[in-house]
Tab-separated table of C-alpha atoms in Angstrom:
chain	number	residue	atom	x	y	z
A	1	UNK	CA	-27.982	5.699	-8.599
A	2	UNK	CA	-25.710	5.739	-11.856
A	3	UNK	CA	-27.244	8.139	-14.699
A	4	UNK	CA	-26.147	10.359	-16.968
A	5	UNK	CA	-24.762	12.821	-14.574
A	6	UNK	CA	-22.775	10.720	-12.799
A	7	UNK	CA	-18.565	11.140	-12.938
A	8	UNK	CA	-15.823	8.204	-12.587
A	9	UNK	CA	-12.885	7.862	-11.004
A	10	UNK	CA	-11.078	4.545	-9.815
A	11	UNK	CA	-8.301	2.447	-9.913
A	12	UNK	CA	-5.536	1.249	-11.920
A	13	UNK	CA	-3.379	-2.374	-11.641
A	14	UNK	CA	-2.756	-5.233	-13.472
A	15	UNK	CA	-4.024	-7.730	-11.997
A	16	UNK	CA	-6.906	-5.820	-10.401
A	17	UNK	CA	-9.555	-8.172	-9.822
A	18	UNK	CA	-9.195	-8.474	-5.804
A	19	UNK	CA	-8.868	-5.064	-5.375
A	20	UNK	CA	-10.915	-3.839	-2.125
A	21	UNK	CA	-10.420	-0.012	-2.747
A	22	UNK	CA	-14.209	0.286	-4.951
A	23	UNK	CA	-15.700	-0.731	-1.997
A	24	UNK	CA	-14.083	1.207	0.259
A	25	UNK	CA	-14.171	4.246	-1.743
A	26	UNK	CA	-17.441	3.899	-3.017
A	27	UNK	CA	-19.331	3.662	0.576
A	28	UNK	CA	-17.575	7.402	1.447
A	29	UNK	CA	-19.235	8.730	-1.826
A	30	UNK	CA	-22.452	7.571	-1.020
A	31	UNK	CA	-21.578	8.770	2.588
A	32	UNK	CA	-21.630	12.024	1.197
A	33	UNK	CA	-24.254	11.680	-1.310
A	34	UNK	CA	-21.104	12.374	-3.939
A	35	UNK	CA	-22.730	11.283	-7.700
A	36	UNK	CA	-19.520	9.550	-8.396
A	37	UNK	CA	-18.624	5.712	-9.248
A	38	UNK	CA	-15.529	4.314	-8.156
A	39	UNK	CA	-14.214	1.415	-10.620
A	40	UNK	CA	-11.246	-0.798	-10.797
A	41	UNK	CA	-9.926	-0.707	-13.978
A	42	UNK	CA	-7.652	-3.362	-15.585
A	43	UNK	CA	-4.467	-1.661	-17.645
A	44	UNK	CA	-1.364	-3.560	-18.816
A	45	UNK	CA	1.591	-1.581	-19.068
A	46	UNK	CA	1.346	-0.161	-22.604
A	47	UNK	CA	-2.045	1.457	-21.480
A	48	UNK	CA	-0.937	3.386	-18.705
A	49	UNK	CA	-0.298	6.937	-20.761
A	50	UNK	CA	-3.858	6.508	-22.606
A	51	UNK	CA	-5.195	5.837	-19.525
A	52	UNK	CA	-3.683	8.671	-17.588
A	53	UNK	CA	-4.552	11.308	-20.129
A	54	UNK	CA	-8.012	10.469	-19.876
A	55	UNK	CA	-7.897	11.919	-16.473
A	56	UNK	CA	-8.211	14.958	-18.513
A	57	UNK	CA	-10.644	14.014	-21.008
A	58	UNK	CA	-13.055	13.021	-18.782
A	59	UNK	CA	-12.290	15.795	-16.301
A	60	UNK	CA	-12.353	12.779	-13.318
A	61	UNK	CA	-11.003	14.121	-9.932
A	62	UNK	CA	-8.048	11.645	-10.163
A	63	UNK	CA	-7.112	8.167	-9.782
A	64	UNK	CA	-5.220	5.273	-7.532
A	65	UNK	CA	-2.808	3.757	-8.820
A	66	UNK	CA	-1.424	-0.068	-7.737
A	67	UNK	CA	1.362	-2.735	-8.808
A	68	UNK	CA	2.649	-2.307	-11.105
A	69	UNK	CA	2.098	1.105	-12.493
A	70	UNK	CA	3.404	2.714	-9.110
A	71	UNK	CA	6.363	3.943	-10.701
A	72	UNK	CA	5.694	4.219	-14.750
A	73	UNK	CA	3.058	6.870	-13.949
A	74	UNK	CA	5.563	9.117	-12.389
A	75	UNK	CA	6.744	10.724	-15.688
A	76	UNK	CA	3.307	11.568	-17.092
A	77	UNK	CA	2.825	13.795	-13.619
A	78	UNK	CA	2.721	17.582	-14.059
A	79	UNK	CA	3.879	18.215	-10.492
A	80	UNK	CA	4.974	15.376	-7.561
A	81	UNK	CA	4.233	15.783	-3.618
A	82	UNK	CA	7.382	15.624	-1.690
A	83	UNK	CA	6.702	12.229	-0.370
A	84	UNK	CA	5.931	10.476	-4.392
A	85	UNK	CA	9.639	12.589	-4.685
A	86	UNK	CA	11.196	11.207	-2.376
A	87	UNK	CA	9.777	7.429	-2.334
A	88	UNK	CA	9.758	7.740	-6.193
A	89	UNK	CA	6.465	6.150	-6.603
A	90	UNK	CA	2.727	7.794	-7.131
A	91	UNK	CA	-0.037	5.543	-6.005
A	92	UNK	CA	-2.432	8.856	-5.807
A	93	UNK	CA	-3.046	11.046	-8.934
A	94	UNK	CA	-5.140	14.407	-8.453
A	95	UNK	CA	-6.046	16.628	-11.222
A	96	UNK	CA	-6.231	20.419	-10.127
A	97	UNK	CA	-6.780	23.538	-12.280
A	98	UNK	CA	-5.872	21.279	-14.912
A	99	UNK	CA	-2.468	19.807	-13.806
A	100	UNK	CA	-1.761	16.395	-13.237
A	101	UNK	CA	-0.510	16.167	-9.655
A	102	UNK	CA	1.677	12.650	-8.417
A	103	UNK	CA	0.617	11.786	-4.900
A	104	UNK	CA	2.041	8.706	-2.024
A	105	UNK	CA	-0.755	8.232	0.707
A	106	UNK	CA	1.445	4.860	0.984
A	107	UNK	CA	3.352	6.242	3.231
A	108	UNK	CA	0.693	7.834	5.638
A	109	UNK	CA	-1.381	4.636	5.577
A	110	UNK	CA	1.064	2.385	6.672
A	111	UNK	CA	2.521	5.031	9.295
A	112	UNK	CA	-0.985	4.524	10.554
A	113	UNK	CA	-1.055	0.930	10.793
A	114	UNK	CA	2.460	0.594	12.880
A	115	UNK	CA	0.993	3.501	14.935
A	116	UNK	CA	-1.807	0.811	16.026
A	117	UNK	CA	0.508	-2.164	15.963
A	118	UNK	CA	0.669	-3.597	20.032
A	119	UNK	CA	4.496	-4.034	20.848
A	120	UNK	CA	5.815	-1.182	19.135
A	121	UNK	CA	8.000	0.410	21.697
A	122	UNK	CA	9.519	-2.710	22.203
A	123	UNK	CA	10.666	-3.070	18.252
A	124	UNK	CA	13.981	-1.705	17.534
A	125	UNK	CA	14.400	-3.635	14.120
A	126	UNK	CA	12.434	-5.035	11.013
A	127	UNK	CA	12.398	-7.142	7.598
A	128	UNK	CA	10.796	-5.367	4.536
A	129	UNK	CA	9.731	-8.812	1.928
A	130	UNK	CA	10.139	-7.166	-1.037
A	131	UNK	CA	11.038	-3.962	-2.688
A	132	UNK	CA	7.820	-2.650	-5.039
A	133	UNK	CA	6.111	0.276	-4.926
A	134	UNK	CA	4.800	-0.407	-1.658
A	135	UNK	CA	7.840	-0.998	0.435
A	136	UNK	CA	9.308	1.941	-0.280
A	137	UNK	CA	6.894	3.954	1.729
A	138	UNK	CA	7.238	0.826	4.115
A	139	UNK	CA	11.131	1.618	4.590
A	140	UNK	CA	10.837	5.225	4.560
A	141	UNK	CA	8.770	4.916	7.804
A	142	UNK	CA	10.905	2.316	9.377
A	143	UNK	CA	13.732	4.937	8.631
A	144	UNK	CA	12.004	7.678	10.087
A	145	UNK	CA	11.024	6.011	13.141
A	146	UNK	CA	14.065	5.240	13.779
A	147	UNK	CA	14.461	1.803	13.407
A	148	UNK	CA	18.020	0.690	14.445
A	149	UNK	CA	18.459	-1.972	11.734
A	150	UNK	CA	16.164	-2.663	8.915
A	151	UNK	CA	16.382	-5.581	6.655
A	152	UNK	CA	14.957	-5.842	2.979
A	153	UNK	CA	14.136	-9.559	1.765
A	154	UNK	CA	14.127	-9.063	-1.869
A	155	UNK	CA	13.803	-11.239	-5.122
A	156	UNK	CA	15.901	-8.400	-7.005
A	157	UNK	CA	18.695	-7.273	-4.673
A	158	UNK	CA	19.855	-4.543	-7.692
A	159	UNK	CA	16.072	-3.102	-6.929
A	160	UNK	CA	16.292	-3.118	-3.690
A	161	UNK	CA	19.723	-1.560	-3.611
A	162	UNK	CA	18.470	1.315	-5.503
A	163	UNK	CA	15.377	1.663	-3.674
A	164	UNK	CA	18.012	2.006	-0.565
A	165	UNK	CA	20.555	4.574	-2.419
A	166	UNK	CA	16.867	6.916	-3.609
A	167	UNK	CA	16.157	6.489	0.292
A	168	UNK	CA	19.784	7.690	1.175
A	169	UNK	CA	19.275	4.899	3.963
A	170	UNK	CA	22.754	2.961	2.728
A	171	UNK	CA	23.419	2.714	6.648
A	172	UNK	CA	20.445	1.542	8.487
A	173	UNK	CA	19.439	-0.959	5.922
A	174	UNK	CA	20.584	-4.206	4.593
A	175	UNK	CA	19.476	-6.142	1.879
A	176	UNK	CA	19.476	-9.861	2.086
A	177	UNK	CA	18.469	-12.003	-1.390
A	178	UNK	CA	14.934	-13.764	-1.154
A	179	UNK	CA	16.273	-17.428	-0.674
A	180	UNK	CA	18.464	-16.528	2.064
A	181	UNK	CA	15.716	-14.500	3.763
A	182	UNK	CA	14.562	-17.616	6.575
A	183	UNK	CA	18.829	-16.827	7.548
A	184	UNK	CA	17.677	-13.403	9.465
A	185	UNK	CA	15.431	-12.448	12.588
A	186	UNK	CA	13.926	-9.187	13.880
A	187	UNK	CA	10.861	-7.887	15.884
A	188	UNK	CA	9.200	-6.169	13.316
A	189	UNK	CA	8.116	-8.902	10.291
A	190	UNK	CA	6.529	-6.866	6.932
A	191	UNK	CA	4.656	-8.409	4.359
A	192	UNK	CA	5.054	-6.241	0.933
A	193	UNK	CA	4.355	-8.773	-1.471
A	194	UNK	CA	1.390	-10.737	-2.917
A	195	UNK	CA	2.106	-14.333	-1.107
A	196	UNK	CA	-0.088	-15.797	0.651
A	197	UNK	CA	-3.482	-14.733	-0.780
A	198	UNK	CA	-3.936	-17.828	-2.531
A	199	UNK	CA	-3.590	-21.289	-1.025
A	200	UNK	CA	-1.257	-22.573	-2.989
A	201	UNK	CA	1.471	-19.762	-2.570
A	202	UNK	CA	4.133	-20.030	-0.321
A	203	UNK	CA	4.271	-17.687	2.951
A	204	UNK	CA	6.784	-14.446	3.328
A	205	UNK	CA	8.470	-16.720	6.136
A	206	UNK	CA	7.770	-19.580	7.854
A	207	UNK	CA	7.446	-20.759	10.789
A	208	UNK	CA	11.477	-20.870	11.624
A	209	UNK	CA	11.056	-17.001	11.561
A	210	UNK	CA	7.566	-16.066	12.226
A	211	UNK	CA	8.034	-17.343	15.851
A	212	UNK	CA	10.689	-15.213	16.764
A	213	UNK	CA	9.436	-12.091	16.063
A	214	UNK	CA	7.594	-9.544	18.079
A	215	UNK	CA	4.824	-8.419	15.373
A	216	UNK	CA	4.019	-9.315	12.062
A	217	UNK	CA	2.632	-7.005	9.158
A	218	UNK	CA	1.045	-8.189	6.486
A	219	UNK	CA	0.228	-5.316	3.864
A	220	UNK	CA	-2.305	-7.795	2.195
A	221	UNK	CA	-5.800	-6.251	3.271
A	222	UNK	CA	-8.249	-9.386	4.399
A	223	UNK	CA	-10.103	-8.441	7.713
A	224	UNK	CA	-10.216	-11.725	9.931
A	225	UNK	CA	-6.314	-12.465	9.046
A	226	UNK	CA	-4.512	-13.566	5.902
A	227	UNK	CA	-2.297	-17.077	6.473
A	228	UNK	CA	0.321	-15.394	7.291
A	229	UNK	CA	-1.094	-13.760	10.376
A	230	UNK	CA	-2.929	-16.554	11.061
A	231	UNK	CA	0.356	-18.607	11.945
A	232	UNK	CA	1.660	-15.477	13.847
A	233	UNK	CA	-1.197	-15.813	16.105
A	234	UNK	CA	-0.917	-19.244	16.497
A	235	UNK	CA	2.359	-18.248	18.106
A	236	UNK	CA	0.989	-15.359	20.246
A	237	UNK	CA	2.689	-12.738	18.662
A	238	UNK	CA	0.831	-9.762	17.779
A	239	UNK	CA	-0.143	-9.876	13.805
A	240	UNK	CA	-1.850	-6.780	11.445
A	241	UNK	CA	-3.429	-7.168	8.538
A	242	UNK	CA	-3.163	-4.783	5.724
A	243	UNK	CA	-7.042	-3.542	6.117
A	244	UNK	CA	-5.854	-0.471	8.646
A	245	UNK	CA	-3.085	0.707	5.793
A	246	UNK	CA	-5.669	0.362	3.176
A	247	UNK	CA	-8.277	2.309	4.559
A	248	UNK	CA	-5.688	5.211	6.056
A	249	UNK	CA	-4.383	5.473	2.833
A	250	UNK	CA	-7.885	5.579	0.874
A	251	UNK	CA	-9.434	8.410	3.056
A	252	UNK	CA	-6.352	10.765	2.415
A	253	UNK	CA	-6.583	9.969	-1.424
A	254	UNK	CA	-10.281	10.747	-1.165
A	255	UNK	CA	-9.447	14.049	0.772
A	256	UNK	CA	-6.810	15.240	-1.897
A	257	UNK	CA	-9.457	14.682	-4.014
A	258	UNK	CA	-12.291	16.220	-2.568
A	259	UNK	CA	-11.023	18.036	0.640
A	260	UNK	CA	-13.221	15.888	3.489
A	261	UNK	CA	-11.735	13.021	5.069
A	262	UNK	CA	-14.790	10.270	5.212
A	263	UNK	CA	-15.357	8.610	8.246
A	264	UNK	CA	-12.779	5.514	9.452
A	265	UNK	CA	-15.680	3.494	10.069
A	266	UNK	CA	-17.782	3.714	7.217
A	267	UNK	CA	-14.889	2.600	5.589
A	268	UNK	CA	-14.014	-0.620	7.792
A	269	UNK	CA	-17.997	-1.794	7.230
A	270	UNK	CA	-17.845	-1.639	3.860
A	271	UNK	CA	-14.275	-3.039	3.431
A	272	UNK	CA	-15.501	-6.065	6.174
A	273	UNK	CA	-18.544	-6.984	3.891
A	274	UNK	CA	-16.765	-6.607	0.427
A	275	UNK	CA	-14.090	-9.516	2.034
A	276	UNK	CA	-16.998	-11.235	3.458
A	277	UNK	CA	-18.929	-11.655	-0.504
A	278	UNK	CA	-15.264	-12.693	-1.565
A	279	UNK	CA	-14.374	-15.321	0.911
């Protein structure tokens, strides 16, 4: 019940229409029996300072933080984790004793999600699509599960270099631009871009490379399949949505916030009938 008493918190994008992480994050609060509301809140990219000072002002626990704001919060942090450090992107803010602290459960989530990914032992190399916020935890996993060759699809090759130099990964991965990407294969396909939510857009790759691999990714959370996985299956190979990453990554920003880790499952119900009322 929402009264008088009752605290916000939520999260930040632009666009942020289709985001899943209310529902998510609002079934662990009632879990708990938490008198909190969890909102996703539209800001363009000249509101993102107001909007993180009132983190502050209305003494809120924190806030998540999406495309693509990942990386313009980072300056307005008191204090960065290790991991926002190193990927160079905050998707996690936490205010404690009055400090604004600069959080990546990116990385964690999708660690999570290749954990649970059938085939892995057999996948010795990978292609990132694209090079946001989001593939940089993508990459730094890769890297530190020792991928022997990862390649990173990219619409911006300049970004992607940099994201590669920040990684210090100038060895183990090479960037290919976006309209040569159907040129390469590997056994590990990742989705870290937008396509394919909406009918009309095109896929991260087609068919002509799709077939080939040994799993597909795709970090786009829609439980039942996106397109994308869809036409993996078709081919037999093993394909993940993004609903595993997205709820890994929730119940650590939840337990920064509030020190308890909610339940995997109470997430995955609520997450399965907020994609049900949207379908």
């Amino acid at each position: 019940m929402i009264d008088g008493d009752t605290r916000i918190l939520g999260v930040i994008g632009d666009p942020i229409g289709q985001s899943l992480s209310p529902a998510i994050q609002n079934a662990a609060l009632k879990h708990y029996g938490m008198n909190y509301l969890y909102l996703a809140f539209p800001v363009s990219t000249d509101q993102v300072k107001g909007v993180i000072q009132s983190v502050r002002l209305f003494q809120m626990p924190g806030l998540n933080v999406t495309a693509p704001h990942k990386e313009r919060v980072l300056p307005l942090m008191n204090e960065l984790s290790e991991t926002a450090r190193r990927l160079g992107a905050v998707n996690t803010v936490v205010r404690r004793e009055g400090k604004l602290i600069g959080e990546n459960t990116d990385y964690d989530g999708f660690a999570h999600a290749l954990q649970r990914m059938r085939n892995r032992k057999r996948m010795r190399t990978a292609i990132l699509f694209g090079a946001g916020g989001a593939s940089r935890a993508v990459l730094a996993v890769l890297l530190d599960q020792k991928f022997d060759e990862v390649i990173l699809a990219c619409r911006k090759p300049a970004r992607g270099r940099k994201t590669i130099a920040q990684l210090k990964a100038a060895s183990a991965v090479r960037v290919v631009p976006w309209d040569q990407r159907e040129r390469v294969q590997a056994d590990l396909l990742v989705n870290a871009t937008p396509l394919g939510q909406r009918a009309r857009d095109p896929l991260p790759a087609t068919a002509r490379v799709t077939r080939h691999a040994k799993g597909v990714m795709d970090l786009v959370a829609r439980p039942g399949g996106t397109r994308w996985t869809a036409l993996a299956r078709s081919y037999g190979i093993p394909a993940q949505e993004g609903s595993e990453m997205l709820i890994a990554q929730g119940r650590e920003s939840f337990r920064l916030w509030f020190g308890k880790t909610p339940p995997f499952g109470v997430m995955q119900e609520a997450l399965a009938a907020a994609a049900g009322r949207c379908a």
